[in-house]
Coordinates of C-alpha atoms in Angstrom, one line a residue:
X1 CA 14.2 -129.4 8.1
X2 CA 11.8 -130.9 10.4
X3 CA 12.2 -129.5 14.3
X4 CA 15.9 -128.6 13.2
X5 CA 17.0 -124.9 13.4
X6 CA 18.2 -123.6 10.0
X7 CA 19.8 -120.6 8.4
X8 CA 17.2 -118.3 6.8
X9 CA 17.1 -115.7 4.3
X10 CA 19.3 -112.7 5.7
X11 CA 21.2 -114.7 7.7
X12 CA 19.0 -115.2 10.5
X13 CA 18.4 -118.2 12.2
X14 CA 14.9 -119.6 11.5
X15 CA 12.8 -120.5 14.6
X16 CA 11.9 -124.2 15.2
X17 CA 8.6 -125.4 13.4
X18 CA 6.0 -125.9 14.9
X19 CA 4.6 -129.3 15.8
X20 CA 2.6 -131.1 12.5
X21 CA 4.0 -128.4 10.0
X22 CA 7.1 -130.6 9.0
X23 CA 4.6 -133.3 7.7
X24 CA 2.0 -130.3 6.1
X25 CA 4.9 -129.2 4.1
X26 CA 6.2 -132.5 3.0
X27 CA 2.6 -133.5 1.8
X28 CA 2.3 -129.7 -0.1
X29 CA 5.0 -130.7 -2.7
X30 CA 2.3 -132.0 -5.1
X31 CA -0.3 -129.6 -4.0
X32 CA -1.5 -126.3 -5.6
X33 CA -2.6 -125.1 -2.3
X34 CA -1.1 -124.2 1.7
X35 CA -2.8 -122.9 4.3
X36 CA -0.6 -122.2 7.3
X37 CA -2.8 -119.7 9.0
X38 CA -3.3 -119.6 12.6
X39 CA 0.2 -121.4 13.7
X40 CA 1.7 -118.4 15.2
X41 CA 4.6 -118.3 12.8
X42 CA 7.4 -115.7 13.3
X43 CA 8.8 -116.7 10.0
X44 CA 7.7 -118.3 6.7
X45 CA 9.7 -121.5 6.4
X46 CA 12.1 -121.2 3.5
X47 CA 10.7 -124.6 2.3
X48 CA 7.3 -122.9 1.2
X49 CA 9.9 -120.8 -1.7
X50 CA 10.2 -124.2 -3.1
X51 CA 7.2 -125.3 -3.5
X52 CA 7.2 -124.8 -7.6
X53 CA 3.6 -126.0 -8.1
X54 CA 2.0 -123.5 -5.4
X55 CA -1.0 -121.5 -6.5
X56 CA -3.1 -120.5 -3.5
X57 CA -0.8 -119.6 -0.7
X58 CA -2.5 -118.5 3.4
X59 CA -0.5 -117.4 5.9
X60 CA -3.1 -115.2 8.0
X61 CA -3.3 -114.9 11.6
X62 CA 0.4 -115.3 12.3
X63 CA 3.2 -113.0 13.7
X64 CA 5.0 -112.4 10.3
X65 CA 6.9 -108.7 9.7
X66 CA 8.8 -110.3 6.6
X67 CA 8.9 -112.5 3.8
X68 CA 11.7 -114.8 2.4
X69 CA 12.9 -113.0 -0.9
X70 CA 12.7 -116.7 -2.2
X71 CA 9.1 -116.0 -2.1
X72 CA 9.2 -114.4 -5.8
X73 CA 10.4 -117.7 -7.4
X74 CA 6.3 -118.7 -7.1
X75 CA 5.5 -117.3 -10.2
X76 CA 2.5 -119.5 -10.5
X77 CA 1.3 -118.1 -7.2
X78 CA -2.9 -116.6 -7.8
X79 CA -3.8 -116.2 -3.9
X80 CA -1.7 -114.6 -1.2
X81 CA -3.3 -114.1 2.0
X82 CA -1.3 -112.4 4.6
X83 CA -4.2 -110.9 6.8
X84 CA -3.7 -110.5 10.4
X85 CA 0.0 -110.4 10.9
X86 CA 2.4 -107.5 11.9
X87 CA 3.8 -106.5 8.2
X88 CA 4.9 -103.1 8.1
X89 CA 5.6 -102.7 4.8
X90 CA 4.5 -104.9 1.7
X91 CA 7.6 -107.1 0.6
X92 CA 9.4 -106.4 -2.5
X93 CA 9.2 -110.4 -3.1
X94 CA 5.2 -110.1 -3.2
X95 CA 5.5 -107.3 -5.6
X96 CA 7.4 -109.7 -8.1
X97 CA 4.5 -111.9 -8.1
X98 CA 3.1 -111.1 -11.6
X99 CA 0.4 -113.7 -11.6
X100 CA -1.4 -112.9 -8.6
X101 CA -5.1 -112.4 -8.7
X102 CA -6.0 -111.9 -5.2
X103 CA -4.0 -110.6 -2.3
X104 CA -5.2 -110.0 1.5
X105 CA -2.8 -107.7 3.7
X106 CA -5.9 -106.2 5.7
X107 CA -5.2 -105.9 9.5
X108 CA -1.7 -105.0 9.6
X109 CA 0.6 -102.0 9.8
X110 CA 1.0 -100.8 6.3
X111 CA 1.3 -97.0 5.6
X112 CA 1.7 -97.3 2.7
X113 CA 2.3 -99.4 -0.6
X114 CA 5.3 -99.6 -2.7
X115 CA 5.6 -98.1 -6.3
X116 CA 6.3 -101.6 -7.3
X117 CA 2.7 -102.5 -6.3
X118 CA 2.1 -101.5 -10.1
X119 CA 3.7 -104.7 -11.0
X120 CA 0.7 -106.7 -10.0
X121 CA -1.0 -106.4 -13.1
X122 CA -3.0 -109.4 -13.1
X123 CA -4.7 -108.2 -9.5
X124 CA -8.5 -108.2 -9.4
X125 CA -9.1 -108.4 -5.6
X126 CA -6.9 -106.4 -3.3
X127 CA -8.0 -106.3 0.6
X128 CA -5.6 -103.8 2.6
X129 CA -8.4 -102.6 5.0
X130 CA -7.5 -102.1 8.8
X131 CA -4.2 -100.6 8.5
X132 CA -2.9 -96.9 9.0
X133 CA -3.1 -95.7 5.2
X134 CA -3.3 -92.0 5.1
X135 CA -3.5 -91.2 1.7
X136 CA -4.8 -93.4 -1.5
X137 CA -1.9 -95.8 -2.9
X138 CA -1.5 -94.3 -6.2
X139 CA 0.2 -97.4 -8.0
X140 CA -3.5 -99.0 -7.3
X141 CA -4.2 -96.2 -10.3
X142 CA -2.2 -98.7 -12.8
X143 CA -3.7 -101.7 -12.4
X144 CA -6.3 -102.1 -14.9
X145 CA -8.1 -105.5 -14.0
X146 CA -8.8 -104.3 -10.3
X147 CA -12.3 -105.4 -9.7
X148 CA -12.7 -104.9 -5.8
X149 CA -11.1 -103.0 -3.6
X150 CA -11.0 -102.6 0.4
X151 CA -10.2 -99.9 2.1
X152 CA -12.2 -99.6 5.1
X153 CA -10.6 -98.9 8.5
X154 CA -7.5 -96.9 7.4
X155 CA -7.1 -92.7 7.5
X156 CA -8.1 -91.8 4.1
X157 CA -9.2 -88.0 3.7
X158 CA -9.7 -87.7 0.2
X159 CA -9.4 -89.6 -3.5
X160 CA -7.4 -88.8 -6.0
X161 CA -9.3 -87.2 -9.5
X162 CA -7.7 -89.9 -11.6
X163 CA -9.6 -92.6 -9.5
X164 CA -12.3 -93.1 -12.7
X165 CA -8.9 -94.6 -14.5
X166 CA -9.6 -97.6 -12.9
X167 CA -12.5 -98.3 -15.0
X168 CA -12.4 -102.1 -14.0
X169 CA -13.5 -101.4 -10.1
X170 CA -17.0 -102.8 -9.3
X171 CA -16.8 -103.0 -5.3
X172 CA -15.0 -100.3 -3.5
X173 CA -15.1 -100.3 0.3
X174 CA -14.1 -96.6 2.6
X175 CA -15.8 -97.5 5.4
X176 CA -14.5 -96.4 8.9
X177 CA -12.0 -93.4 7.5
X178 CA -11.8 -89.5 7.8
X179 CA -14.1 -88.4 4.8
X180 CA -15.5 -85.0 5.7
X181 CA -16.6 -84.4 2.1
X182 CA -18.1 -86.9 -0.7
X183 CA -14.9 -87.4 -3.1
X184 CA -16.4 -85.9 -6.4
X185 CA -14.4 -88.8 -7.9
X186 CA -16.7 -91.1 -7.1
X187 CA -18.9 -89.1 -9.4
X188 CA -17.4 -90.3 -12.6
X189 CA -17.1 -93.7 -11.5
X190 CA -19.6 -95.3 -13.7
X191 CA -18.5 -98.9 -13.6
X192 CA -19.1 -99.2 -9.0
X193 CA -21.9 -101.8 -8.7
X194 CA -21.0 -101.5 -4.6
X195 CA -19.7 -98.5 -2.8
X196 CA -19.3 -98.7 1.4
X197 CA -19.1 -95.4 2.8
X198 CA -20.3 -96.1 6.3
X199 CA -18.4 -94.6 9.3
X200 CA -17.1 -91.6 8.1
X201 CA -17.8 -87.5 8.4
X202 CA -19.9 -87.0 5.4
X203 CA -22.8 -84.1 6.3
X204 CA -23.8 -84.0 2.6
X205 CA -24.2 -86.2 -0.4
X206 CA -24.5 -85.3 -3.9
X207 CA -26.9 -86.8 -6.2
X208 CA -25.8 -90.3 -7.5
X209 CA -28.8 -91.2 -9.9
X210 CA -26.7 -91.0 -12.8
X211 CA -24.5 -93.9 -11.9
X212 CA -25.8 -96.4 -14.3
X213 CA -24.4 -99.8 -12.4
X214 CA -24.8 -98.8 -8.8
X215 CA -26.7 -101.3 -6.7
X216 CA -25.6 -101.2 -2.9
X217 CA -24.7 -98.0 -1.2
X218 CA -24.3 -97.7 2.5
X219 CA -23.8 -94.3 3.9
X220 CA -24.8 -95.2 7.4
X221 CA -23.1 -93.7 10.4
X222 CA -22.3 -90.4 8.6
X223 CA -23.9 -87.3 9.4
X224 CA -25.8 -86.9 6.4
X225 CA -29.6 -85.4 7.1
X226 CA -31.1 -87.2 4.9
X227 CA -30.1 -90.6 2.5
X228 CA -28.6 -89.9 -1.1
X229 CA -30.7 -89.4 -3.9
X230 CA -29.9 -92.4 -6.0
X231 CA -31.6 -94.6 -9.0
X232 CA -34.9 -97.0 -8.1
X233 CA -32.9 -99.9 -8.0
X234 CA -30.2 -99.3 -5.6
X235 CA -30.3 -100.7 -2.4
X236 CA -29.7 -98.0 0.3
X237 CA -28.2 -99.1 3.9
X238 CA -28.0 -96.3 6.5
X239 CA -30.9 -93.8 8.4
X240 CA -33.7 -93.3 6.8
X241 CA -33.1 -96.2 3.9
X242 CA -36.6 -98.0 5.3
X243 CA -38.4 -94.7 4.3
X244 CA -37.0 -94.6 1.1
X245 CA -37.6 -98.9 0.4
X246 CA -41.2 -98.2 1.5
X247 CA -41.7 -95.2 -1.0
X248 CA -40.4 -97.3 -3.5
X249 CA -42.9 -100.4 -2.9
X250 CA -46.0 -98.0 -2.9
X251 CA -44.9 -96.1 -6.3
X252 CA -44.2 -99.9 -7.3
X253 CA -47.8 -100.9 -6.2
X254 CA -49.7 -98.2 -7.5
X255 CA -47.9 -98.6 -11.0
X256 CA -49.0 -102.2 -11.0
X257 CA -52.4 -101.2 -10.0
X258 CA -52.7 -98.9 -12.3
X259 CA -51.2 -100.9 -15.1
X260 CA -54.0 -103.6 -14.0
X261 CA -56.7 -101.1 -14.5
X262 CA -55.6 -100.1 -17.7
X263 CA -55.5 -103.7 -19.2
X264 CA -58.7 -104.5 -17.5
X265 CA -60.6 -101.6 -19.1
X266 CA -58.8 -102.1 -22.6
X267 CA -60.0 -105.9 -22.4
X268 CA -63.7 -104.7 -21.6
X269 CA -63.1 -103.0 -25.0
X270 CA -62.3 -106.4 -26.8
X271 CA -58.7 -104.3 -27.3
X272 CA -55.4 -106.6 -26.9
X273 CA -54.5 -105.7 -23.2
X274 CA -50.9 -103.0 -23.7
X275 CA -49.5 -102.4 -20.6
X276 CA -46.7 -99.5 -20.4
X277 CA -44.4 -98.5 -17.7
X278 CA -44.1 -101.7 -15.2
X279 CA -41.0 -101.5 -13.3
X280 CA -39.0 -104.6 -14.0
X281 CA -38.9 -107.2 -11.1
X282 CA -35.8 -109.2 -10.2
X283 CA -36.0 -112.5 -11.0
X284 CA -37.1 -114.2 -7.6
X285 CA -35.1 -117.4 -9.0
X286 CA -31.5 -115.5 -9.2
X287 CA -29.0 -117.3 -6.4
X288 CA -26.6 -115.3 -4.4
X289 CA -24.2 -113.7 -6.1
X290 CA -26.4 -112.9 -9.0
X291 CA -27.8 -109.5 -9.9
X292 CA -31.2 -108.5 -10.3
X293 CA -32.6 -108.7 -14.2
X294 CA -33.2 -105.2 -15.8
X295 CA -30.4 -103.5 -14.0
X296 CA -28.8 -100.0 -15.5
X297 CA -27.6 -99.5 -18.7
X298 CA -24.8 -102.0 -20.0
X299 CA -26.0 -104.1 -16.9
X300 CA -25.6 -108.0 -17.7
X301 CA -28.4 -109.4 -16.6
X302 CA -27.7 -112.5 -14.1
X303 CA -24.1 -111.9 -14.2
X304 CA -22.5 -114.2 -11.2
X305 CA -19.9 -112.7 -9.0
X306 CA -18.2 -114.6 -6.6
X307 CA -18.7 -113.1 -3.9
X308 CA -15.1 -112.7 -3.2
X309 CA -14.6 -110.1 -6.0
X310 CA -17.7 -107.8 -4.6
X311 CA -17.6 -109.1 -0.8
X312 CA -15.1 -107.9 1.6
X313 CA -13.9 -107.0 4.9
X314 CA -15.9 -107.3 7.5
X315 CA -19.2 -105.7 6.9
X316 CA -19.9 -107.5 3.6
X317 CA -22.9 -107.1 1.3
X318 CA -23.9 -110.1 -0.8
X319 CA -26.7 -110.6 -3.5
X320 CA -29.4 -112.7 -3.0
X321 CA -32.3 -112.5 -5.8
X322 CA -33.9 -109.3 -5.5
X323 CA -32.9 -108.3 -2.1
X324 CA -29.5 -107.9 -0.5
X325 CA -28.6 -108.6 2.9
X326 CA -25.9 -106.8 4.9
X327 CA -24.4 -107.9 7.5
X328 CA -21.5 -107.6 10.1
X329 CA -19.3 -110.7 10.3
X330 CA -16.2 -111.8 12.4
X331 CA -13.2 -112.8 10.5
X332 CA -15.4 -115.2 8.5
X333 CA -13.0 -115.7 5.8
X334 CA -13.8 -118.4 2.9
X335 CA -11.2 -117.2 0.4
X336 CA -12.7 -119.8 -2.5
X337 CA -15.5 -121.6 -3.5
X338 CA -16.7 -124.8 -5.9
X339 CA -16.4 -124.7 -9.7
X340 CA -14.2 -121.3 -9.4
X341 CA -12.5 -120.6 -12.7
X342 CA -8.8 -119.7 -12.2
X343 CA -9.0 -115.7 -12.4
X344 CA -12.5 -115.3 -10.0
X345 CA -12.6 -115.2 -6.8
X346 CA -15.2 -116.5 -4.5
X347 CA -17.4 -114.4 -1.8
X348 CA -17.9 -114.5 2.1
X349 CA -20.4 -113.1 4.5
X350 CA -23.7 -112.0 3.1
X351 CA -25.6 -108.7 2.7
X352 CA -29.3 -106.5 3.7

């Protein structure tokens, strides 16, 4: 096709390819990944639809408004990045990509997701932040494998009562929406590990101490007067969180001191030391992506999450040993990492 003008899908004239793109497409014939990001494309080149071996397609930060229907032929596609474009409706071709595990649609112009979105049964990670969603997309309730859902910076006011049907969900980002009350459905989301409600209008939080797997809760920039009540192992991000952490540390130190004194006293009496009630510490050797040992009920110790599954959006918490960091990053996309398994996304951004 070169820089010649051809016929695009739908009978429209396809724009000339930017310099260097012809060579890039030619080289992609035998590759499984193609990166077309930041090329000011208004249309996706038709030749992309003929790359039968393609598994990863990155077309972020362009000027795309639509996609060719032929994209549905790429049934081997597992990762599709369309964030930072001008897409107003999710193309039908995307909903036909049944093997997708990661889909990035953030920073577009979406008002809703189509009913056929429920066909993406393999989807594990969905970013649809910074759009114009006014209600929770109900097709997501029928995605049994979805683990990471990024809905920050939309216009949501409520969540459906059926949300607990999404039993696989581990990370849920709802920052920058319009919640005035804490969504009651979240109280039954027992699999959640990360919950971000930063920058909403919630004046009162119920107790979340009963959620067994919760490890990070961000409630910053809400009008709530006091931190939410959570289990001891949960890291809080928000006003008053520092005081909570200090109080926890004092309790831990006191428990350790009392245990040590008890052990010393029993040792002097010739009895073998028996220590009760010492809080488990996080594994200091745990690397990024690992949860602390001794978590809540049913928690897998040392479970490694490649950060893209549990770290999403511009405000991304990341596990780092016992402590959690939480920082804001600017478009620091890193879609995949070393040694990734076929269905396991890799993280970006780090946490506090």
